[in-house]
Amino acid sequence: MNPETKICQNCKKDFTIEPDDFLFYEKIKVPAPTFCEECREQRRIAFRNERSLYKRKCDLCGEIVVSRISSDKLYPMYCKKCWWSDKWDALSYGREYDFNKTFFEQFKDLLFSAPHISLLSSNTVNSEWVNQETDDKNCYLNIGGHYNEDSAYNTYELYGKDCFDNFWIFKSELCYENINCERCYKTLFSRDCFDCVDTVLSFDCRNCQNIFGCAGLRNKQYHIFNKPVSKEEYQKFLKDNPLASRKNLLSFKEKVKQIWLSALYRDKFIVKSVNSWGNFINESKKCQNCWNAEKVEDCKNLYVAASLKDTYDATSYGWGELCYEGAHSVGLYNSKFFLYSVGGGKAGNRQSSFLEYCYAVMDSHNCFGCANLRNKEYCILNKQYTKEEYEALIPKIKKHMEEMPYIDKRGRIYKYGEFFPIEFSPFGYNETAGQDYYPLTREQVLENGYSWNDYESDMKYEFSDYEIPDDIGSVKDDILDKILKCEVSSKAYKIIPMELEFYRRMGLPIPRRAPLQRHKDRISQLLPRKLFKRQCQCEGGQSVKRESQSVYKNTIKHFHGDDSCPNQINTPYAPDRPEIVYCEKCYLAEVV
């Protein structure tokens, strides 16, 4: 079997389907995709509303709750308590399959009829404003994490405590404004740091403590701008240069940019893994085009995934096997084209299984085209069938999907084997993670046939006549009553009590940007989810000299001696970026 090149229906670019891909599609009995992998990922995350949260009434009990769904949406919304209760029956929204209409039209009608749950969070205590989180206590505006306490404004925080404004933080405490840091304590404004304590404005450091403005250190303490100092010198430096002053902080942020750029950058972060490519892959085997993936095997096109096997095209998904084109779910087996669906949880527990084209289907089996359904099996469009009836009807529906496909306004064709069209998303494109990773203007969204949400709540804000002090020491409790104006977006925001307490405890200035803008700032710092072919920059005893780029002097002789490194690399660092990028072998020779 040979590779096959296709043209994406959406972006019109070429993409390749490899022989192993065809074998996978044959195994799970689906046709090859007609959208490229990037456009497939865009479709999935265009259904993920993470942080556009609103106050509105539950359409069943009338209680005012926090919801992902704004009040202007035409479909019903139930609070978590009502949605999980026996006060309503999802089967009452079921309908006969109509062979005179396309499947996708019928599914959309069901999707916008059956009640949606307000938030996807569970087992939380005093954490009303978290979404897609479990087992949180005293948390606020945390997204996509688990087992956290006294934390706020984090995306993908796991097992954290007293952490604010981080992206991907794991088993950490008292951390602020970090990206991709694990097992850290009192770590601030840092990136790709592991097992660090009292670490500030540092990059790619491991097992370090009491370091400031450093990069590429291992097992060090008391360093300032990569230079060793005594304990007394370090403490005096902190006393003389408090980060409590915003002016000082901004000055140091500018200074450390050059420190970070003078360090080495690993071509990609793949550890304890074999036959894998992508970035931030850990303890995995045979995974291709995977990003932020852990303990996955024989997988491809994963974006934030854990404990998966034989799975292609999944986003924010964990603990599953033999799945395809699914997102924002956990615990499924042999399922395809699903969103927000849940099985019994982690590996080893029961799983939902054999779900196809399902949205928010929980603890169920053998369901096709269902939405907002719980504890059911052998259902089609939320209508109950016997096992025999179900198995007889499904092949007819798939054939009908082939013969009568859904065609959108741009002429994109959706037969069996294609994921849901973006225009079926219950959210405006600008409300979703699609806008984070594939930003579009309002005009572009509408031109593509997607929806845009212009909803604004009835609450109108009048900005306070208040100037935020430069130093946290000058900030009084009255700031908690002020309506602040974001310096970039002009959006209103407030400082909450737990946040103010954290800034005071850590000696940090009040942020001048709203939480959503701070999230966007962190997203803008992430590496792209694509690889670029380039040459390792190690050239004998130093890095290649490039205009406006630092030169790194090697500390030892590498395997290639005085010659340039012959290794070609595939890396998320594009060739025109300013970082000094070494292949794995040269990088490890220097920093480990």
XYZ file of C-alpha atoms in Angstrom:
592
model
C 0.000 0.000 0.000
C 1.380 3.413 -0.993
C 0.918 6.868 0.561
C -1.872 8.919 -0.949
C -1.914 12.706 -1.329
C -5.259 14.468 -1.005
C -6.432 18.080 -1.142
C -8.151 19.294 2.024
C -11.784 20.287 1.457
C -11.372 23.228 3.792
C -7.961 24.887 3.327
C -7.260 23.391 -0.138
C -3.740 22.343 0.918
C -2.220 18.948 0.197
C -2.040 16.356 2.965
C -0.766 12.805 2.946
C -2.396 9.622 4.161
C 0.249 7.022 4.994
C -0.089 3.235 4.615
C -0.332 2.837 8.416
C -3.180 5.363 8.419
C -5.142 3.280 5.928
C -4.620 0.221 8.117
C -6.005 2.114 11.109
C -9.046 3.359 9.175
C -9.680 -0.187 7.988
C -9.431 -1.468 11.551
C -12.067 0.928 12.858
C -14.137 0.763 9.665
C -14.133 4.403 8.553
C -13.196 5.981 5.213
C -10.089 8.145 4.945
C -10.606 11.809 5.930
C -11.111 14.590 3.409
C -9.916 17.373 5.752
C -6.224 17.760 6.651
C -5.135 17.117 10.244
C -4.999 20.842 11.144
C -8.500 21.523 9.846
C -9.750 18.415 11.653
C -8.257 19.741 14.897
C -9.822 23.159 14.286
C -13.258 21.536 13.961
C -12.879 19.731 17.279
C -11.766 22.715 19.348
C -14.422 24.946 17.771
C -16.826 23.021 20.014
C -14.782 23.726 23.182
C -15.972 26.741 25.163
C -13.501 26.987 28.020
C -13.739 30.428 29.554
C -16.695 32.334 28.112
C -18.834 31.940 31.216
C -22.103 33.652 32.094
C -24.705 33.915 34.833
C -28.126 32.675 33.730
C -31.214 30.792 34.863
C -31.472 27.023 34.740
C -34.350 26.258 32.359
C -35.639 23.536 34.682
C -35.366 24.776 38.284
C -34.950 28.512 37.629
C -31.863 28.863 39.803
C -29.226 31.398 38.691
C -26.008 29.522 37.931
C -22.686 29.940 36.160
C -22.919 28.527 32.655
C -20.953 28.086 29.443
C -24.153 29.022 27.658
C -25.211 32.643 27.362
C -28.843 33.611 27.890
C -29.430 34.386 24.229
C -28.862 30.793 23.114
C -32.047 29.218 21.756
C -31.448 25.738 23.147
C -32.232 24.805 26.788
C -29.650 24.768 29.565
C -29.936 22.866 32.850
C -27.773 23.403 35.893
C -25.509 20.503 36.849
C -27.836 19.331 39.618
C -30.862 19.189 37.309
C -28.998 17.769 34.317
C -27.754 14.784 36.315
C -31.123 14.266 38.028
C -34.115 12.114 37.108
C -36.327 15.176 36.647
C -36.161 14.880 32.885
C -35.820 12.139 30.286
C -33.373 12.516 27.398
C -35.315 9.889 25.456
C -38.289 12.255 25.296
C -36.267 14.239 22.729
C -35.792 11.150 20.546
C -36.993 11.023 17.002
C -37.351 8.517 14.169
C -34.579 8.541 11.612
C -35.788 10.328 8.477
C -34.222 9.026 5.263
C -35.523 12.092 3.431
C -33.112 14.362 5.322
C -29.355 14.252 5.781
C -28.099 12.695 8.992
C -26.283 15.868 10.025
C -29.423 18.003 9.678
C -31.305 15.605 11.942
C -28.465 15.515 14.468
C -28.266 19.308 14.568
C -31.995 19.512 15.276
C -31.561 17.100 18.195
C -28.435 18.870 19.467
C -30.269 22.183 19.668
C -33.358 20.649 21.289
C -32.079 18.477 24.142
C -30.926 20.330 27.308
C -27.227 21.125 27.662
C -25.403 21.029 30.984
C -24.299 24.384 32.428
C -20.692 23.458 33.201
C -18.552 20.373 32.774
C -17.079 20.214 36.261
C -17.581 17.660 38.992
C -16.817 17.050 42.654
C -15.868 20.675 43.250
C -16.094 22.607 46.514
C -16.501 26.398 46.587
C -15.464 26.498 42.928
C -18.492 27.847 41.107
C -16.527 29.412 38.246
C -14.411 26.482 37.018
C -15.035 24.575 33.795
C -13.943 21.118 32.681
C -12.353 20.550 36.080
C -12.754 17.801 38.653
C -12.011 17.564 42.368
C -11.263 21.269 42.910
C -11.539 23.205 46.155
C -11.595 26.995 46.445
C -10.715 27.560 42.777
C -11.778 30.256 40.323
C -11.630 30.364 36.506
C -9.515 27.228 36.287
C -9.894 25.343 33.011
C -9.143 21.752 32.049
C -7.435 20.627 35.254
C -7.955 18.300 38.178
C -7.303 17.983 41.915
C -6.493 21.639 42.608
C -6.905 23.876 45.646
C -6.865 27.633 46.260
C -5.953 28.374 42.629
C -7.219 30.634 39.862
C -6.831 31.550 36.176
C -4.928 28.359 35.279
C -5.238 26.233 32.150
C -4.348 22.572 32.630
C -3.339 22.748 36.275
C -3.146 19.296 37.848
C -2.584 18.519 41.531
C -1.805 22.166 42.274
C -2.193 24.435 45.275
C -2.020 28.229 45.516
C -1.180 28.629 41.826
C -2.335 31.526 39.639
C -2.113 32.314 35.924
C -0.249 29.265 34.627
C -0.479 27.123 31.500
C 0.251 23.439 32.129
C 1.400 23.261 35.734
C 1.693 19.873 37.457
C 2.110 19.000 41.146
C 3.176 22.528 42.034
C 2.525 25.096 44.748
C 2.761 28.876 45.038
C 3.459 29.290 41.327
C 2.589 32.269 39.143
C 2.705 33.034 35.407
C 4.540 29.884 34.318
C 4.292 27.739 31.194
C 5.007 24.000 31.121
C 6.397 23.621 34.626
C 6.174 20.542 36.836
C 6.811 19.771 40.501
C 7.778 23.351 41.312
C 7.449 25.470 44.448
C 7.492 29.259 44.532
C 8.316 29.473 40.844
C 7.430 32.707 39.034
C 7.433 33.902 35.404
C 9.285 30.779 34.270
C 9.035 28.256 31.470
C 9.915 24.575 31.024
C 11.228 24.240 34.576
C 11.055 21.009 36.571
C 11.631 20.272 40.270
C 12.569 23.872 41.060
C 12.170 25.902 44.261
C 12.260 29.693 44.646
C 12.847 30.167 40.947
C 12.156 33.453 39.150
C 12.165 34.427 35.459
C 13.993 31.246 34.446
C 13.897 28.873 31.486
C 14.694 25.176 31.110
C 16.039 24.649 34.617
C 15.884 21.399 36.593
C 16.338 20.621 40.246
C 17.372 24.194 41.037
C 16.576 26.526 43.890
C 17.108 30.192 44.615
C 17.819 31.179 41.017
C 16.824 34.404 39.261
C 16.845 35.153 35.545
C 18.568 31.903 34.551
C 18.424 29.448 31.657
C 19.627 25.897 31.089
C 20.769 25.186 34.658
C 20.869 21.762 36.294
C 21.173 21.062 40.028
C 22.194 24.628 40.902
C 21.352 27.119 43.620
C 22.015 30.795 44.261
C 22.458 31.952 40.687
C 21.564 35.362 39.229
C 21.513 35.710 35.445
C 23.314 32.344 35.184
C 26.164 33.443 37.441
C 26.795 31.829 40.856
C 26.563 34.049 43.942
C 26.700 33.467 47.671
C 23.548 33.004 49.702
C 24.070 36.432 51.240
C 24.563 38.072 47.850
C 21.427 36.419 46.532
C 19.298 37.550 49.462
C 20.652 41.103 49.184
C 19.824 41.154 45.468
C 16.207 40.198 46.166
C 15.949 42.788 48.912
C 17.380 45.534 46.700
C 15.283 44.527 43.664
C 11.811 43.589 44.875
C 9.403 42.181 42.324
C 6.638 43.850 44.300
C 7.377 46.858 42.091
C 5.871 46.581 38.636
C 8.566 48.885 37.308
C 11.272 46.522 38.549
C 9.474 43.481 37.197
C 9.116 44.921 33.684
C 12.784 45.875 33.669
C 13.855 42.357 34.642
C 11.549 40.784 32.057
C 13.354 42.733 29.351
C 16.785 41.797 30.710
C 16.132 38.061 30.922
C 15.048 37.896 27.292
C 18.706 37.993 26.280
C 19.665 35.479 28.978
C 17.059 33.045 27.666
C 18.081 33.571 24.039
C 21.733 32.945 24.862
C 20.880 29.472 26.172
C 20.465 26.274 24.199
C 17.063 25.070 23.084
C 16.296 21.400 22.738
C 14.901 20.650 19.282
C 11.837 19.013 20.879
C 10.818 17.653 24.266
C 10.317 13.897 23.984
C 11.341 11.802 26.996
C 11.041 8.118 27.892
C 9.418 7.578 24.495
C 10.261 5.613 21.353
C 9.312 6.036 17.698
C 7.415 9.241 18.470
C 7.316 12.744 17.056
C 5.645 15.994 18.036
C 6.478 17.889 21.243
C 6.038 17.414 24.980
C 5.657 13.659 24.747
C 6.322 11.524 27.810
C 6.372 7.774 28.434
C 4.904 6.955 25.042
C 5.437 4.598 22.143
C 4.740 4.902 18.442
C 2.900 8.214 18.575
C 3.004 10.601 15.648
C 2.103 14.283 15.509
C 1.314 14.319 19.231
C 1.433 17.426 21.430
C 1.311 17.383 25.241
C 0.790 13.634 25.316
C 1.608 11.184 28.079
C 1.411 7.388 28.212
C 0.015 6.950 24.728
C 0.750 4.116 22.314
C 0.112 3.590 18.601
C -1.580 7.000 18.290
C -1.551 9.881 15.845
C -2.726 13.515 15.772
C -3.239 13.975 19.531
C -3.493 17.354 21.262
C -3.403 17.191 25.088
C -3.946 13.500 25.704
C -3.169 10.837 28.299
C -3.384 7.062 28.563
C -4.601 6.357 25.037
C -3.981 3.391 22.771
C -4.746 2.884 19.069
C -6.353 6.317 18.798
C -6.204 8.926 16.029
C -7.325 12.559 15.978
C -8.154 13.360 19.595
C -8.138 16.597 21.566
C -8.226 16.981 25.363
C -8.976 13.299 25.713
C -7.788 10.576 28.091
C -8.095 6.939 29.133
C -9.391 5.399 25.920
C -8.642 2.850 23.258
C -9.443 2.361 19.587
C -11.022 5.784 19.140
C -11.096 8.305 16.295
C -12.054 11.972 15.917
C -13.065 12.720 19.497
C -12.561 15.562 21.921
C -13.063 16.810 25.472
C -13.919 13.328 26.714
C -12.639 10.546 28.953
C -12.959 6.789 29.220
C -14.231 5.562 25.828
C -13.596 2.371 23.889
C -14.039 1.820 20.159
C -15.802 5.127 19.580
C -15.785 7.658 16.740
C -16.862 11.258 16.204
C -17.692 12.216 19.796
C -17.631 15.287 22.026
C -17.950 15.725 25.800
C -18.649 12.033 26.340
C -17.588 10.146 29.433
C -17.149 6.550 30.498
C -16.247 5.275 33.907
C -13.125 7.394 34.170
C -9.518 6.287 34.336
C -8.060 3.163 32.817
C -9.169 0.065 34.631
C -12.687 1.324 35.303
C -15.666 0.755 33.064
C -15.812 2.672 29.805
C -18.462 3.900 27.439
C -18.154 2.016 24.177
C -19.222 1.934 20.548
C -20.404 5.547 20.433
C -20.632 7.290 17.061
C -21.570 10.903 16.393
C -22.424 11.513 20.038
C -22.388 14.734 22.050
C -22.391 14.642 25.870
C -23.336 10.971 26.056
C -22.380 9.581 29.466
C -21.817 5.998 30.630
C -23.496 4.542 27.559
C -22.914 1.930 24.879
C -23.885 1.398 21.246
C -25.340 4.846 20.582
C -25.390 6.687 17.246
C -26.227 10.341 16.679
C -27.262 10.987 20.286
C -26.964 14.139 22.397
C -27.136 14.857 26.128
C -27.906 11.255 27.044
C -27.037 9.199 30.153
C -26.837 5.510 30.993
C -28.367 4.191 27.795
C -27.582 1.716 25.030
C -28.856 0.946 21.549
C -30.126 4.471 20.899
C -30.245 6.421 17.621
C -31.076 10.143 17.721
C -32.036 9.603 21.394
C -34.647 6.988 20.431
C -34.469 3.599 22.131
C -34.170 0.427 20.013
C -33.692 -3.238 20.727
C -30.262 -4.685 20.017
C -31.554 -6.384 16.886
C -33.303 -3.248 15.603
C -30.211 -1.126 16.275
C -27.835 -3.457 14.469
C -30.156 -3.646 11.465
C -30.645 0.136 11.184
C -27.056 1.395 11.623
C -25.743 0.046 8.269
C -28.691 1.641 6.491
C -27.971 5.018 8.102
C -24.289 4.887 7.141
C -25.242 4.044 3.569
C -27.737 6.912 3.592
C -24.983 9.271 4.807
C -22.917 8.230 1.795
C -25.742 8.652 -0.676
C -27.230 11.843 0.818
C -24.348 13.813 2.354
C -24.688 17.141 4.136
C -23.239 20.008 2.088
C -22.520 23.325 3.782
C -22.724 26.808 2.255
C -19.072 26.635 1.164
C -19.616 23.351 -0.679
C -17.811 21.175 1.893
C -19.247 17.660 1.808
C -19.919 15.660 4.971
C -20.477 11.950 4.456
C -20.072 9.149 6.979
C -16.507 9.441 8.269
C -16.438 13.236 8.666
C -16.630 14.995 12.023
C -19.403 17.482 12.849
C -19.315 20.718 10.801
C -18.104 23.726 12.802
C -21.410 25.513 12.201
C -23.053 22.889 14.442
C -21.102 24.119 17.456
C -23.443 25.303 20.220
C -21.052 28.203 20.807
C -19.899 31.190 18.835
C -16.482 30.575 17.286
C -15.094 33.487 19.303
C -16.226 31.777 22.527
C -14.174 28.671 21.851
C -10.589 27.468 21.967
C -10.691 27.604 18.177
C -10.118 31.341 18.484
C -6.999 30.694 20.615
C -5.236 28.420 18.148
C -6.864 29.326 14.823
C -7.903 32.985 15.257
C -10.391 34.438 12.797
C -12.018 37.837 12.461
C -15.769 38.183 12.802
C -16.021 38.635 9.041
C -14.018 35.470 8.348
C -16.133 33.460 10.785
C -19.397 34.545 9.173
C -18.016 34.078 5.684
C -17.162 30.480 6.550
C -20.695 29.889 7.755
C -19.784 29.599 11.424
C -21.501 31.507 14.229
C -20.184 34.482 16.198
C -21.470 35.458 19.617
C -22.071 39.166 20.190
C -23.936 38.586 23.437
C -23.272 40.964 26.298
C -24.910 40.606 29.672
C -27.280 43.279 30.957
C -24.710 44.248 33.585
C -22.929 47.426 32.540
C -19.620 48.381 34.093
C -18.373 51.833 34.916
C -14.625 51.861 35.358
C -13.381 53.090 38.704
C -11.386 56.288 38.971
C -8.468 54.394 40.406
C -4.778 54.166 39.576
C -3.160 50.866 40.523
C -0.084 51.528 42.707
C 3.284 50.406 41.333
C 4.112 48.403 44.464
C 1.882 45.782 46.051
C 2.805 47.233 49.441
C 0.804 50.337 48.598
C -2.343 48.460 47.566
C -5.208 48.728 50.062
C -8.195 46.443 50.482
C -10.402 48.943 48.657
C -9.027 47.621 45.341
C -11.429 44.698 45.783
C -14.312 47.106 45.110
C -12.782 48.679 42.006
C -13.702 47.984 38.391
C -10.334 47.962 36.612
C -9.717 48.520 32.916
C -7.438 46.136 31.019
C -4.516 48.081 29.538
C -4.756 46.148 26.251
C -8.334 45.113 25.598
C -10.161 47.798 27.633
C -12.193 44.972 29.185
C -13.387 45.305 32.761
C -11.930 43.070 35.464
C -11.736 42.859 39.234
C -9.248 41.591 41.771
C -10.749 38.886 43.978
C -9.810 38.398 47.660
C -7.829 35.159 47.222
C -5.910 36.792 44.383
C -4.991 39.885 46.426
C -3.892 37.690 49.312
C -1.654 35.712 46.943
C 0.006 38.851 45.487
C 0.708 40.149 48.965
C 2.056 36.834 50.177
C 4.342 36.446 47.160
C 5.294 40.112 46.868
C 3.932 40.568 43.341
C 2.404 43.654 41.682
C -1.239 43.824 40.648
C -1.647 42.785 36.976
C -2.757 45.502 34.556
C -4.403 43.044 32.189
C -7.701 41.205 32.494
C -7.604 37.419 33.102
C -8.689 36.603 29.550
C -5.964 38.819 28.114
C -3.381 37.205 30.390
C -4.503 33.818 29.049
C -4.106 35.086 25.470
C -0.628 36.348 26.322
C 0.393 32.882 27.512
C -1.128 31.191 24.466
C 0.890 33.525 22.243
C 4.098 32.212 23.837
C 3.388 28.561 23.043
C 5.297 26.878 20.270
C 3.299 26.057 17.136
C 1.911 22.546 16.804
C 3.953 21.818 13.706
C 7.512 20.761 12.955
C 10.064 22.487 10.716
C 13.010 20.827 9.040
C 16.322 22.490 9.814
C 19.946 21.800 10.691
C 21.313 21.419 14.216
C 23.065 24.725 14.979
C 26.071 23.133 16.675
C 29.167 24.064 14.667
C 32.259 22.498 16.182
C 32.976 24.285 19.450
C 30.084 26.738 19.317
C 26.722 27.495 17.769
C 26.397 28.831 14.247
C 26.916 32.580 13.977
C 23.776 34.303 12.815
C 22.869 37.946 12.548
C 21.098 39.252 15.698
C 21.574 35.877 17.417
C 23.837 35.072 20.365
C 26.665 32.568 20.038
C 26.760 29.691 22.486
C 30.226 28.324 23.404
C 30.197 24.569 23.922
C 31.595 23.340 27.229
C 32.845 19.958 25.956
C 33.742 18.296 22.671
C 30.789 16.739 20.867
C 30.611 13.536 18.821
C 31.243 15.455 15.589
C 34.477 17.043 16.864
C 35.440 20.327 15.199
C 33.033 19.795 12.320
C 29.459 20.995 12.137
C 26.845 18.619 13.511
C 25.465 16.581 10.593
C 22.066 16.002 12.214
C 18.947 17.247 10.495
C 16.189 17.993 13.006
C 12.426 18.362 12.981
C 11.489 20.962 15.521
C 8.658 23.369 16.424
C 11.273 26.167 16.324
C 10.995 27.636 12.828
C 14.328 28.422 11.095
C 13.788 32.191 11.331
C 13.295 32.175 15.117
C 16.019 33.705 17.344
C 16.592 30.673 19.610
C 19.760 28.546 19.355
C 18.444 25.070 18.597
C 20.544 21.924 19.016
C 19.679 18.355 18.183
C 18.976 16.014 21.080
C 22.521 14.598 21.133
C 24.290 17.963 21.184
C 21.808 19.444 23.638
C 22.233 16.595 26.127
C 26.003 16.826 25.844
C 25.799 20.415 27.100
C 23.021 20.684 29.666
C 22.527 17.278 31.268
